[in-house]
Coordinates of N, CA, C and O in Angstrom, one line a residue:
M1 N -2.6 42.5 -14.1 CA -3.0 41.9 -12.8 C -3.2 40.4 -13.0 O -3.8 39.9 -14.0
V2 N -2.6 39.6 -12.1 CA -2.7 38.2 -12.2 C -3.9 37.7 -11.5 O -4.2 38.1 -10.4
R3 N -4.7 36.8 -12.2 CA -5.9 36.3 -11.6 C -5.6 35.0 -11.0 O -5.0 34.1 -11.6
M4 N -5.9 34.8 -9.7 CA -5.7 33.5 -9.0 C -6.8 32.5 -9.3 O -7.9 32.9 -9.3
K5 N -6.4 31.3 -9.4 CA -7.3 30.2 -9.7 C -8.1 29.9 -8.4 O -7.4 29.9 -7.3
T6 N -9.4 29.7 -8.4 CA -10.1 29.4 -7.2 C -10.3 27.9 -7.2 O -10.2 27.2 -8.1
D7 N -10.7 27.4 -6.0 CA -11.0 26.0 -5.8 C -12.2 25.5 -6.6 O -12.3 24.3 -6.8
T8 N -13.1 26.4 -7.0 CA -14.3 26.0 -7.7 C -14.1 25.8 -9.2 O -14.9 25.2 -9.8
E9 N -13.0 26.3 -9.7 CA -12.7 26.2 -11.1 C -12.2 24.7 -11.4 O -11.5 24.1 -10.6
P10 N -12.7 24.2 -12.6 CA -12.2 22.8 -12.9 C -10.7 22.8 -13.1 O -10.1 23.7 -13.6
L11 N -10.1 21.6 -12.8 CA -8.7 21.4 -13.0 C -8.4 21.2 -14.5 O -9.1 20.4 -15.2
D12 N -7.5 22.0 -15.0 CA -7.1 21.9 -16.4 C -6.1 20.7 -16.5 O -4.9 20.8 -16.2
R13 N -6.6 19.5 -16.9 CA -5.7 18.3 -16.9 C -4.8 18.3 -18.1 O -3.7 17.8 -18.0
E14 N -5.3 18.8 -19.2 CA -4.5 18.7 -20.5 C -3.3 19.7 -20.5 O -2.3 19.4 -21.1
L15 N -3.5 20.9 -19.9 CA -2.4 21.9 -19.9 C -1.9 22.2 -21.4 O -0.7 22.3 -21.6
A16 N -2.8 22.3 -22.3 CA -2.5 22.5 -23.7 C -1.7 23.8 -23.9 O -1.0 23.9 -24.9
D17 N -1.8 24.8 -23.0 CA -1.1 26.1 -23.2 C 0.3 26.0 -22.8 O 1.1 26.9 -23.1
L18 N 0.8 24.9 -22.3 CA 2.2 24.7 -21.9 C 2.9 23.9 -23.0 O 2.4 23.0 -23.6
Q19 N 4.2 24.2 -23.1 CA 5.1 23.4 -24.0 C 5.2 22.0 -23.3 O 5.0 21.8 -22.1
P20 N 5.6 21.0 -24.1 CA 5.7 19.6 -23.6 C 6.6 19.4 -22.3 O 6.2 18.7 -21.4
G21 N 7.7 20.1 -22.3 CA 8.6 19.9 -21.1 C 7.9 20.5 -19.8 O 7.8 19.8 -18.8
P22 N 7.5 21.7 -19.8 CA 6.8 22.3 -18.6 C 5.5 21.5 -18.3 O 5.2 21.4 -17.1
R23 N 4.8 21.0 -19.3 CA 3.6 20.3 -19.1 C 3.9 19.0 -18.3 O 3.3 18.7 -17.3
W24 N 4.9 18.3 -18.7 CA 5.4 17.0 -18.1 C 5.8 17.3 -16.6 O 5.4 16.6 -15.7
R25 N 6.5 18.4 -16.4 CA 7.0 18.8 -15.1 C 5.7 19.1 -14.2 O 5.7 18.7 -13.0
E26 N 4.7 19.8 -14.7 CA 3.5 20.1 -13.9 C 2.8 18.8 -13.6 O 2.3 18.7 -12.5
W27 N 2.7 17.9 -14.5 CA 2.0 16.7 -14.2 C 2.8 15.9 -13.1 O 2.1 15.4 -12.2
M28 N 4.1 15.9 -13.2 CA 4.9 15.2 -12.2 C 4.6 15.9 -10.8 O 4.4 15.2 -9.8
N29 N 4.6 17.2 -10.8 CA 4.4 18.0 -9.5 C 3.0 17.6 -9.0 O 2.8 17.5 -7.8
R30 N 2.0 17.5 -9.8 CA 0.7 17.2 -9.4 C 0.6 15.8 -8.7 O 0.0 15.6 -7.7
I31 N 1.2 14.9 -9.4 CA 1.2 13.5 -8.9 C 2.0 13.5 -7.6 O 1.5 12.9 -6.6
E32 N 3.1 14.1 -7.5 CA 3.9 14.1 -6.3 C 3.1 14.8 -5.2 O 3.1 14.3 -4.0
A33 N 2.4 15.9 -5.4 CA 1.7 16.6 -4.4 C 0.5 15.7 -3.9 O 0.3 15.6 -2.7
V34 N -0.2 15.0 -4.8 CA -1.3 14.1 -4.3 C -0.7 13.0 -3.5 O -1.3 12.7 -2.4
I35 N 0.3 12.4 -3.9 CA 0.9 11.3 -3.1 C 1.4 11.8 -1.8 O 1.2 11.2 -0.7
F36 N 2.1 12.9 -1.8 CA 2.6 13.5 -0.5 C 1.5 13.8 0.5 O 1.7 13.6 1.7
A37 N 0.4 14.3 0.0 CA -0.7 14.8 0.8 C -1.5 13.6 1.4 O -2.2 13.8 2.4
S38 N -1.3 12.4 0.9 CA -2.1 11.3 1.3 C -1.4 10.4 2.3 O -0.2 10.1 2.2
S39 N -2.1 10.0 3.3 CA -1.5 9.1 4.3 C -1.7 7.6 3.9 O -1.2 6.7 4.6
R40 N -2.4 7.4 2.8 CA -2.7 6.0 2.3 C -2.1 5.9 0.9 O -2.0 7.0 0.2
P41 N -1.9 4.7 0.4 CA -1.5 4.6 -1.0 C -2.5 5.2 -2.0 O -3.7 5.1 -1.7
V42 N -2.1 5.9 -3.0 CA -3.0 6.6 -3.9 C -3.0 5.7 -5.2 O -2.0 5.4 -5.8
D43 N -4.2 5.3 -5.6 CA -4.3 4.4 -6.7 C -4.2 5.1 -8.1 O -4.3 6.3 -8.2
R44 N -4.1 4.3 -9.1 CA -3.9 4.7 -10.5 C -5.1 5.7 -10.9 O -4.8 6.7 -11.5
Q45 N -6.3 5.3 -10.6 CA -7.5 6.1 -11.0 C -7.4 7.5 -10.4 O -7.7 8.4 -11.1
A46 N -7.0 7.6 -9.2 CA -7.0 8.9 -8.5 C -5.9 9.8 -9.2 O -6.1 11.0 -9.5
L47 N -4.7 9.2 -9.5 CA -3.7 9.9 -10.1 C -4.0 10.3 -11.5 O -3.6 11.4 -12.0
Q48 N -4.7 9.4 -12.2 CA -5.1 9.7 -13.6 C -6.0 10.9 -13.7 O -6.0 11.6 -14.7
R49 N -6.7 11.3 -12.6 CA -7.6 12.4 -12.6 C -6.9 13.7 -12.6 O -7.6 14.8 -12.8
V50 N -5.6 13.8 -12.3 CA -4.9 15.1 -12.3 C -4.0 15.3 -13.4 O -3.3 16.3 -13.5
V51 N -3.9 14.4 -14.4 CA -3.1 14.6 -15.6 C -3.9 14.4 -16.8 O -5.0 13.8 -16.8
G52 N -3.4 14.8 -17.9 CA -4.1 14.8 -19.2 C -4.1 13.4 -19.8 O -3.4 12.5 -19.3
Q53 N -4.9 13.2 -20.8 CA -5.0 11.9 -21.4 C -3.8 11.4 -22.1 O -3.5 10.2 -22.2
G54 N -2.9 12.3 -22.5 CA -1.7 12.0 -23.2 C -0.6 11.6 -22.2 O 0.6 11.3 -22.6
A55 N -0.8 11.6 -20.9 CA 0.2 11.4 -19.9 C 0.3 9.9 -19.7 O -0.7 9.2 -19.5
N56 N 1.5 9.4 -19.6 CA 1.8 8.0 -19.3 C 2.2 8.0 -17.8 O 3.3 8.4 -17.4
L57 N 1.2 7.5 -17.0 CA 1.4 7.5 -15.5 C 2.6 6.8 -15.1 O 3.4 7.2 -14.2
D58 N 2.9 5.6 -15.7 CA 4.1 4.9 -15.3 C 5.4 5.6 -15.5 O 6.3 5.6 -14.7
L59 N 5.5 6.3 -16.7 CA 6.7 7.1 -17.0 C 6.8 8.3 -16.0 O 7.9 8.7 -15.6
L60 N 5.6 9.0 -15.7 CA 5.7 10.1 -14.8 C 6.2 9.7 -13.4 O 7.0 10.3 -12.8
I61 N 5.7 8.5 -12.9 CA 6.1 8.0 -11.6 C 7.6 7.6 -11.7 O 8.3 7.9 -10.7
A62 N 8.0 7.0 -12.8 CA 9.4 6.7 -12.9 C 10.3 7.9 -12.9 O 11.4 7.9 -12.2
D63 N 9.9 9.0 -13.5 CA 10.6 10.2 -13.5 C 10.7 10.8 -12.1 O 11.7 11.4 -11.6
I64 N 9.6 10.8 -11.4 CA 9.5 11.2 -10.0 C 10.5 10.4 -9.1 O 11.3 11.0 -8.4
Q65 N 10.5 9.1 -9.3 CA 11.4 8.2 -8.5 C 12.8 8.5 -8.8 O 13.7 8.6 -7.9
A66 N 13.1 8.8 -10.1 CA 14.5 9.1 -10.5 C 14.9 10.4 -9.9 O 16.1 10.6 -9.4
G67 N 14.0 11.4 -9.8 CA 14.3 12.7 -9.2 C 14.5 12.6 -7.7 O 15.2 13.5 -7.1
L68 N 14.1 11.5 -7.1 CA 14.2 11.3 -5.6 C 15.5 10.5 -5.3 O 15.7 10.2 -4.1
A69 N 16.2 10.0 -6.3 CA 17.4 9.2 -6.1 C 18.3 10.0 -5.2 O 18.5 11.2 -5.4
G70 N 18.9 9.3 -4.2 CA 19.8 10.0 -3.3 C 19.1 10.7 -2.1 O 19.7 11.2 -1.2
K71 N 17.8 10.8 -2.1 CA 17.0 11.4 -1.0 C 16.7 10.3 0.0 O 16.7 9.1 -0.3
P72 N 16.4 10.6 1.3 CA 16.1 9.6 2.3 C 14.7 9.1 2.2 O 14.3 8.2 3.0
Y73 N 13.9 9.5 1.2 CA 12.5 9.1 1.0 C 12.3 8.8 -0.5 O 13.1 9.1 -1.3
E74 N 11.2 8.0 -0.7 CA 11.0 7.6 -2.1 C 9.5 7.5 -2.3 O 8.7 7.5 -1.4
V75 N 9.1 7.4 -3.6 CA 7.7 7.0 -3.9 C 7.7 5.5 -4.2 O 8.5 5.1 -5.1
A76 N 6.9 4.8 -3.5 CA 7.0 3.3 -3.6 C 5.6 2.8 -3.9 O 4.6 3.3 -3.5
A77 N 5.6 1.7 -4.7 CA 4.3 1.0 -5.0 C 4.0 0.1 -3.8 O 4.8 -0.8 -3.4
V78 N 2.8 0.4 -3.2 CA 2.4 -0.4 -2.0 C 0.9 -0.5 -2.1 O 0.2 0.4 -2.3
A79 N 0.4 -1.8 -1.8 CA -1.0 -2.0 -1.7 C -1.8 -1.5 -2.9 O -2.9 -1.0 -2.8
G80 N -1.3 -1.7 -4.1 CA -2.0 -1.3 -5.3 C -2.0 0.2 -5.6 O -2.8 0.6 -6.5
G81 N -1.2 0.9 -5.0 CA -1.1 2.4 -5.2 C 0.4 2.8 -5.0 O 1.3 2.0 -4.9
W82 N 0.5 4.1 -4.8 CA 1.8 4.7 -4.5 C 1.8 5.5 -3.2 O 0.8 6.2 -2.9
I83 N 2.9 5.5 -2.5 CA 3.0 6.2 -1.2 C 4.4 6.8 -1.1 O 5.3 6.1 -1.6
F84 N 4.5 7.9 -0.4 CA 5.8 8.3 0.1 C 6.2 7.5 1.3 O 5.4 7.3 2.2
R85 N 7.5 7.1 1.3 CA 8.0 6.4 2.5 C 9.5 6.7 2.6 O 10.1 7.1 1.7
T86 N 9.9 6.6 3.8 CA 11.3 6.7 4.1 C 12.0 5.4 3.6 O 11.5 4.3 3.7
R87 N 13.2 5.6 3.1 CA 13.9 4.4 2.6 C 14.3 3.5 3.8 O 14.6 4.0 4.9
P88 N 14.2 2.2 3.6 CA 14.5 1.3 4.7 C 15.8 1.5 5.5 O 15.8 1.3 6.7
R89 N 16.8 2.0 4.8 CA 18.1 2.1 5.5 C 18.1 3.2 6.6 O 19.0 3.3 7.4
Y90 N 17.0 4.0 6.6 CA 16.9 5.1 7.6 C 15.9 4.7 8.8 O 15.7 5.5 9.7
A91 N 15.5 3.4 8.8 CA 14.5 3.0 9.8 C 15.1 3.1 11.2 O 14.4 3.5 12.1
S92 N 16.3 2.7 11.4 CA 16.9 2.7 12.7 C 17.0 4.2 13.2 O 16.8 4.4 14.4
A93 N 17.4 5.1 12.4 CA 17.5 6.5 12.8 C 16.1 7.0 13.2 O 16.0 7.8 14.2
I94 N 15.1 6.7 12.4 CA 13.7 7.1 12.8 C 13.3 6.5 14.1 O 12.7 7.2 14.9
R95 N 13.5 5.2 14.3 CA 13.1 4.6 15.5 C 13.8 5.3 16.7 O 13.2 5.5 17.7
A96 N 15.1 5.6 16.5 CA 15.9 6.2 17.6 C 15.3 7.6 17.9 O 15.2 8.0 19.1
A97 N 15.0 8.4 16.9 CA 14.5 9.7 17.1 C 13.1 9.7 17.7 O 12.8 10.6 18.5
A98 N 12.3 8.8 17.3 CA 10.9 8.7 17.8 C 10.8 7.9 19.0 O 9.7 7.8 19.6
D99 N 11.9 7.2 19.4 CA 11.9 6.4 20.6 C 10.8 5.3 20.5 O 10.0 5.1 21.4
L100 N 10.7 4.6 19.3 CA 9.7 3.6 19.0 C 10.1 2.2 19.5 O 9.3 1.3 19.6
G101 N 11.4 2.0 19.8 CA 11.8 0.7 20.2 C 12.0 -0.2 19.0 O 12.0 0.3 17.9
G102 N 12.0 -1.5 19.2 CA 12.3 -2.4 18.1 C 11.1 -2.8 17.3 O 11.2 -3.1 16.1
D103 N 9.9 -3.0 17.9 CA 8.8 -3.5 17.2 C 7.7 -2.5 17.2 O 6.8 -2.4 18.1
A104 N 7.7 -1.7 16.1 CA 6.7 -0.6 16.0 C 5.3 -1.1 15.8 O 4.3 -0.4 16.2
H105 N 5.1 -2.3 15.3 CA 3.7 -2.8 15.0 C 3.1 -3.5 16.2 O 1.9 -3.7 16.3
G106 N 3.9 -4.0 17.1 CA 3.4 -4.6 18.3 C 2.7 -6.0 18.1 O 1.8 -6.3 18.8
F107 N 3.2 -6.8 17.2 CA 2.6 -8.1 17.0 C 3.3 -9.1 17.9 O 4.5 -9.1 18.1
T108 N 2.5 -10.1 18.4 CA 3.0 -11.2 19.1 C 3.6 -12.2 18.1 O 3.2 -12.1 16.9
E109 N 4.4 -13.1 18.5 CA 4.9 -14.1 17.6 C 3.7 -15.0 17.0 O 3.8 -15.3 15.8
E110 N 2.8 -15.3 17.8 CA 1.6 -16.0 17.4 C 0.8 -15.3 16.3 O 0.4 -15.8 15.3
E111 N 0.6 -14.0 16.5 CA -0.2 -13.2 15.6 C 0.6 -13.1 14.2 O -0.1 -13.3 13.2
L112 N 1.9 -13.0 14.3 CA 2.7 -13.0 13.0 C 2.6 -14.3 12.3 O 2.4 -14.4 11.1
A113 N 2.6 -15.4 13.1 CA 2.5 -16.7 12.5 C 1.2 -16.9 11.8 O 1.1 -17.5 10.7
V114 N 0.1 -16.5 12.5 CA -1.2 -16.7 11.9 C -1.4 -15.8 10.6 O -1.9 -16.2 9.6
L115 N -0.9 -14.6 10.7 CA -0.9 -13.7 9.5 C -0.2 -14.3 8.4 O -0.6 -14.3 7.2
C116 N 1.0 -14.9 8.6 CA 1.7 -15.6 7.5 C 0.9 -16.8 7.0 O 0.9 -17.0 5.8
A117 N 0.3 -17.6 7.9 CA -0.5 -18.7 7.4 C -1.6 -18.2 6.5 O -1.9 -18.8 5.5
V118 N -2.3 -17.2 6.9 CA -3.4 -16.7 6.2 C -2.9 -16.1 4.8 O -3.5 -16.4 3.8
A119 N -1.8 -15.4 4.9 CA -1.3 -14.8 3.6 C -0.9 -15.8 2.6 O -1.2 -15.7 1.4
Y120 N -0.3 -16.9 3.0 CA 0.2 -17.9 2.1 C -0.8 -19.0 1.7 O -0.7 -19.6 0.7
H121 N -1.9 -19.1 2.5 CA -2.8 -20.2 2.3 C -4.3 -19.7 2.1 O -5.2 -20.5 2.1
Q122 N -4.5 -18.4 1.9 CA -5.8 -17.9 1.8 C -6.5 -18.3 0.5 O -5.8 -18.6 -0.5
P123 N -7.8 -18.4 0.5 CA -8.7 -18.3 1.7 C -8.5 -19.6 2.6 O -8.4 -20.7 2.1
I124 N -8.5 -19.4 3.9 CA -8.3 -20.5 4.8 C -9.2 -20.3 6.0 O -9.5 -19.2 6.4
D125 N -9.8 -21.5 6.4 CA -10.7 -21.4 7.6 C -10.0 -21.8 8.8 O -8.8 -22.2 8.8
R126 N -10.7 -21.8 10.0 CA -10.1 -22.2 11.2 C -9.5 -23.6 11.2 O -8.5 -23.9 11.8
A127 N -10.2 -24.5 10.6 CA -9.8 -25.9 10.5 C -8.5 -26.0 9.8 O -7.5 -26.7 10.1
G128 N -8.3 -25.2 8.7 CA -7.1 -25.2 7.9 C -5.9 -24.6 8.8 O -4.8 -25.1 8.7
L129 N -6.2 -23.6 9.6 CA -5.2 -23.0 10.5 C -4.8 -24.1 11.5 O -3.6 -24.2 11.9
A130 N -5.8 -24.8 12.0 CA -5.5 -25.8 13.0 C -4.7 -26.9 12.4 O -3.8 -27.5 13.1
D131 N -4.9 -27.3 11.2 CA -4.0 -28.3 10.5 C -2.6 -27.8 10.4 O -1.6 -28.5 10.6
I132 N -2.4 -26.5 10.2 CA -1.0 -25.9 10.1 C -0.3 -25.9 11.4 O 0.8 -26.3 11.5
F133 N -1.1 -25.4 12.4 CA -0.4 -25.2 13.8 C -0.6 -26.4 14.7 O 0.0 -26.4 15.8
G134 N -1.4 -27.4 14.3 CA -1.6 -28.6 15.2 C -2.4 -28.3 16.4 O -2.4 -29.1 17.4
R135 N -3.1 -27.2 16.4 CA -4.1 -26.8 17.5 C -5.0 -25.8 17.0 O -4.7 -25.1 16.0
Q136 N -6.1 -25.6 17.7 CA -7.0 -24.5 17.4 C -6.4 -23.1 17.6 O -5.7 -22.9 18.6
I137 N -6.7 -22.2 16.7 CA -6.3 -20.8 16.8 C -7.5 -20.1 17.4 O -8.7 -20.3 17.0
S138 N -7.3 -19.4 18.5 CA -8.4 -18.8 19.2 C -9.1 -17.7 18.4 O -8.5 -17.0 17.6
R139 N -10.4 -17.6 18.7 CA -11.2 -16.6 18.0 C -10.8 -15.2 18.5 O -10.9 -14.3 17.7
D140 N -10.2 -15.1 19.7 CA -9.8 -13.8 20.2 C -8.6 -13.3 19.3 O -8.5 -12.1 18.9
L141 N -7.7 -14.2 19.0 CA -6.5 -13.8 18.2 C -7.0 -13.4 16.8 O -6.6 -12.3 16.3
L142 N -7.9 -14.2 16.2 CA -8.4 -13.8 14.9 C -9.2 -12.5 15.0 O -9.1 -11.7 14.1
G143 N -9.9 -12.3 16.1 CA -10.6 -11.0 16.2 C -9.7 -9.8 16.3 O -10.0 -8.8 15.8
R144 N -8.6 -10.0 17.0 CA -7.6 -8.9 17.1 C -7.1 -8.5 15.7 O -6.9 -7.4 15.4
L145 N -6.8 -9.6 14.9 CA -6.3 -9.3 13.6 C -7.3 -8.7 12.7 O -7.0 -7.8 11.9
R146 N -8.6 -9.1 12.9 CA -9.7 -8.4 12.1 C -9.9 -7.0 12.6 O -10.1 -6.1 11.8
Y147 N -9.8 -6.8 13.9 CA -10.0 -5.4 14.4 C -8.9 -4.5 13.9 O -9.2 -3.3 13.6
R148 N -7.7 -5.0 13.7 CA -6.6 -4.1 13.2 C -6.7 -4.0 11.6 O -5.9 -3.3 11.0
G149 N -7.7 -4.7 11.0 CA -7.9 -4.6 9.6 C -7.0 -5.4 8.7 O -6.9 -5.2 7.5
L150 N -6.3 -6.3 9.3 CA -5.3 -7.1 8.6 C -5.8 -8.3 7.9 O -5.3 -8.8 6.9
I151 N -6.9 -8.9 8.5 CA -7.6 -10.0 7.8 C -9.1 -9.7 7.8 O -9.6 -8.8 8.5
A152 N -9.8 -10.4 6.9 CA -11.2 -10.2 6.7 C -11.8 -11.5 6.3 O -11.1 -12.5 6.1
N153 N -13.2 -11.6 6.4 CA -13.8 -12.8 5.9 C -13.6 -13.0 4.4 O -13.8 -12.0 3.7
G154 N -13.4 -14.2 4.1 CA -13.3 -14.5 2.7 C -14.5 -15.3 2.2 O -15.5 -15.2 2.9
P155 N -14.4 -16.0 1.2 CA -15.6 -16.8 0.7 C -15.9 -17.9 1.7 O -15.0 -18.4 2.4
K156 N -17.1 -18.4 1.7 CA -17.5 -19.6 2.5 C -16.7 -20.8 2.1 O -16.5 -21.0 0.9
S157 N -16.2 -21.6 3.0 CA -15.5 -22.8 2.7 C -16.5 -23.8 2.1 O -17.6 -23.9 2.6
P158 N -16.0 -24.6 1.2 CA -16.9 -25.7 0.6 C -17.0 -26.9 1.6 O -17.8 -27.8 1.3
G159 N -16.3 -26.8 2.7 CA -16.3 -27.9 3.7 C -17.6 -28.0 4.5 O -18.5 -27.1 4.3
P160 N -17.8 -29.0 5.3 CA -19.0 -29.2 6.1 C -19.3 -27.9 6.9 O -18.5 -27.4 7.6
G161 N -20.6 -27.5 6.9 CA -21.0 -26.3 7.6 C -20.7 -25.0 6.9 O -21.0 -24.0 7.4
A162 N -20.0 -25.1 5.8 CA -19.6 -23.9 5.1 C -19.0 -22.8 6.0 O -19.6 -21.7 6.1
P163 N -17.9 -23.1 6.7 CA -17.4 -22.1 7.6 C -16.8 -20.9 6.8 O -16.4 -21.0 5.7
H164 N -16.7 -19.8 7.6 CA -16.0 -18.6 7.0 C -14.5 -18.9 6.8 O -13.9 -19.6 7.5
T165 N -14.0 -18.3 5.8 CA -12.6 -18.3 5.6 C -12.0 -16.9 5.8 O -12.7 -16.0 6.0
F166 N -10.7 -16.9 5.9 CA -10.0 -15.6 6.2 C -9.1 -15.3 5.0 O -8.5 -16.2 4.4
V167 N -9.0 -14.0 4.7 CA -8.1 -13.5 3.7 C -7.4 -12.3 4.2 O -7.9 -11.6 5.2
T168 N -6.3 -11.9 3.6 CA -5.6 -10.7 4.0 C -6.3 -9.5 3.3 O -7.1 -9.7 2.4
T169 N -6.0 -8.3 3.8 CA -6.7 -7.1 3.3 C -5.6 -6.1 2.7 O -4.4 -6.3 2.9
P170 N -6.1 -5.0 2.1 CA -5.2 -4.0 1.7 C -4.4 -3.4 2.9 O -3.2 -3.0 2.7
E171 N -5.0 -3.3 4.1 CA -4.2 -2.9 5.2 C -3.1 -3.8 5.6 O -2.0 -3.3 6.0
F172 N -3.2 -5.1 5.3 CA -2.1 -6.0 5.5 C -1.0 -5.7 4.6 O 0.2 -5.6 5.0
L173 N -1.3 -5.4 3.3 CA -0.3 -5.0 2.3 C 0.4 -3.8 2.7 O 1.7 -3.7 2.7
L174 N -0.3 -2.8 3.2 CA 0.3 -1.5 3.6 C 1.2 -1.7 4.8 O 2.3 -1.2 4.9
T175 N 0.7 -2.5 5.8 CA 1.4 -2.7 7.0 C 2.8 -3.4 6.8 O 3.8 -3.0 7.4
F176 N 2.8 -4.3 5.8 CA 4.0 -5.1 5.5 C 4.7 -4.6 4.3 O 5.6 -5.3 3.8
D177 N 4.3 -3.4 3.8 CA 5.0 -2.7 2.7 C 5.1 -3.6 1.4 O 6.1 -3.7 0.8
L178 N 3.9 -4.2 1.1 CA 3.8 -5.0 -0.1 C 2.9 -4.4 -1.1 O 1.9 -3.8 -0.8
D179 N 3.3 -4.4 -2.4 CA 2.4 -3.9 -3.4 C 1.2 -4.9 -3.7 O 0.1 -4.5 -3.9
S180 N 1.6 -6.2 -3.6 CA 0.5 -7.2 -3.8 C 1.0 -8.5 -3.1 O 2.2 -8.6 -2.7
L181 N 0.2 -9.5 -3.0 CA 0.6 -10.8 -2.4 C 1.7 -11.5 -3.2 O 2.4 -12.3 -2.7
R182 N 1.8 -11.1 -4.5 CA 2.9 -11.7 -5.3 C 4.3 -11.3 -4.7 O 5.3 -11.9 -5.0
N183 N 4.3 -10.2 -3.9 CA 5.6 -9.7 -3.3 C 5.9 -10.4 -2.0 O 7.0 -10.1 -1.4
L184 N 5.1 -11.4 -1.6 CA 5.5 -12.1 -0.4 C 6.7 -12.9 -0.6 O 7.0 -13.4 -1.7
P185 N 7.6 -13.0 0.4 CA 8.8 -13.8 0.2 C 8.4 -15.2 -0.1 O 7.3 -15.7 0.2
Q186 N 9.3 -15.9 -0.8 CA 9.0 -17.3 -1.3 C 8.9 -18.2 0.0 O 9.7 -18.1 0.9
S187 N 7.9 -19.0 0.1 CA 7.7 -19.9 1.2 C 8.7 -21.0 1.1 O 9.2 -21.3 0.1
A188 N 8.9 -21.7 2.3 CA 9.8 -22.8 2.3 C 9.4 -23.9 1.4 O 10.2 -24.6 0.8
E189 N 8.1 -24.1 1.2 CA 7.5 -25.1 0.3 C 7.9 -24.8 -1.1 O 8.3 -25.7 -1.9
E190 N 7.8 -23.5 -1.5 CA 8.1 -23.1 -2.9 C 9.6 -23.1 -3.2 O 10.0 -23.4 -4.2
A191 N 10.4 -22.8 -2.1 CA 11.9 -22.8 -2.3 C 12.5 -24.2 -2.4 O 13.5 -24.4 -3.0
G192 N 11.8 -25.1 -1.7 CA 12.4 -26.5 -1.6 C 11.9 -27.3 -2.6 O 12.4 -28.2 -3.2

């Protein structure tokens, strides 16, 4: 008679009773299952909790990624973790099937410009944004970006009155499919 594992039993991370090949495959399956089940990027610490101490997480993920070659989806590094996503070349097919139109995120041109300014110049205060745009940026616009979780308060500015500064958030990274701010495209200032 086969005994089924219950949810209250501890997870056997080491899998010492398995040969190296099947152990590696089970670790890969666990990682893939955790990433698949999550709607947010899964960080290294969470994934490390489902594999043994001898497991190399980077190699396990590389093997999962290699196994997905040729599939319309992939495991990608985003916002400091990993997430399943559809490969970019299928975006137009998904938009057509879901009838999403051209701009799924619904940003205005001004919102995108302010997000770019914050991303490239953070931490930045309203005066710094005004210097970039040549006019004051409305509190309403900044409030909308904060409400969507794309920007947050940063450290106080050393300037007069110590105004709040703005910084991007992990939600910004996720929305724009970036693993970190180092993945931002090179700015015109850096390129020139």
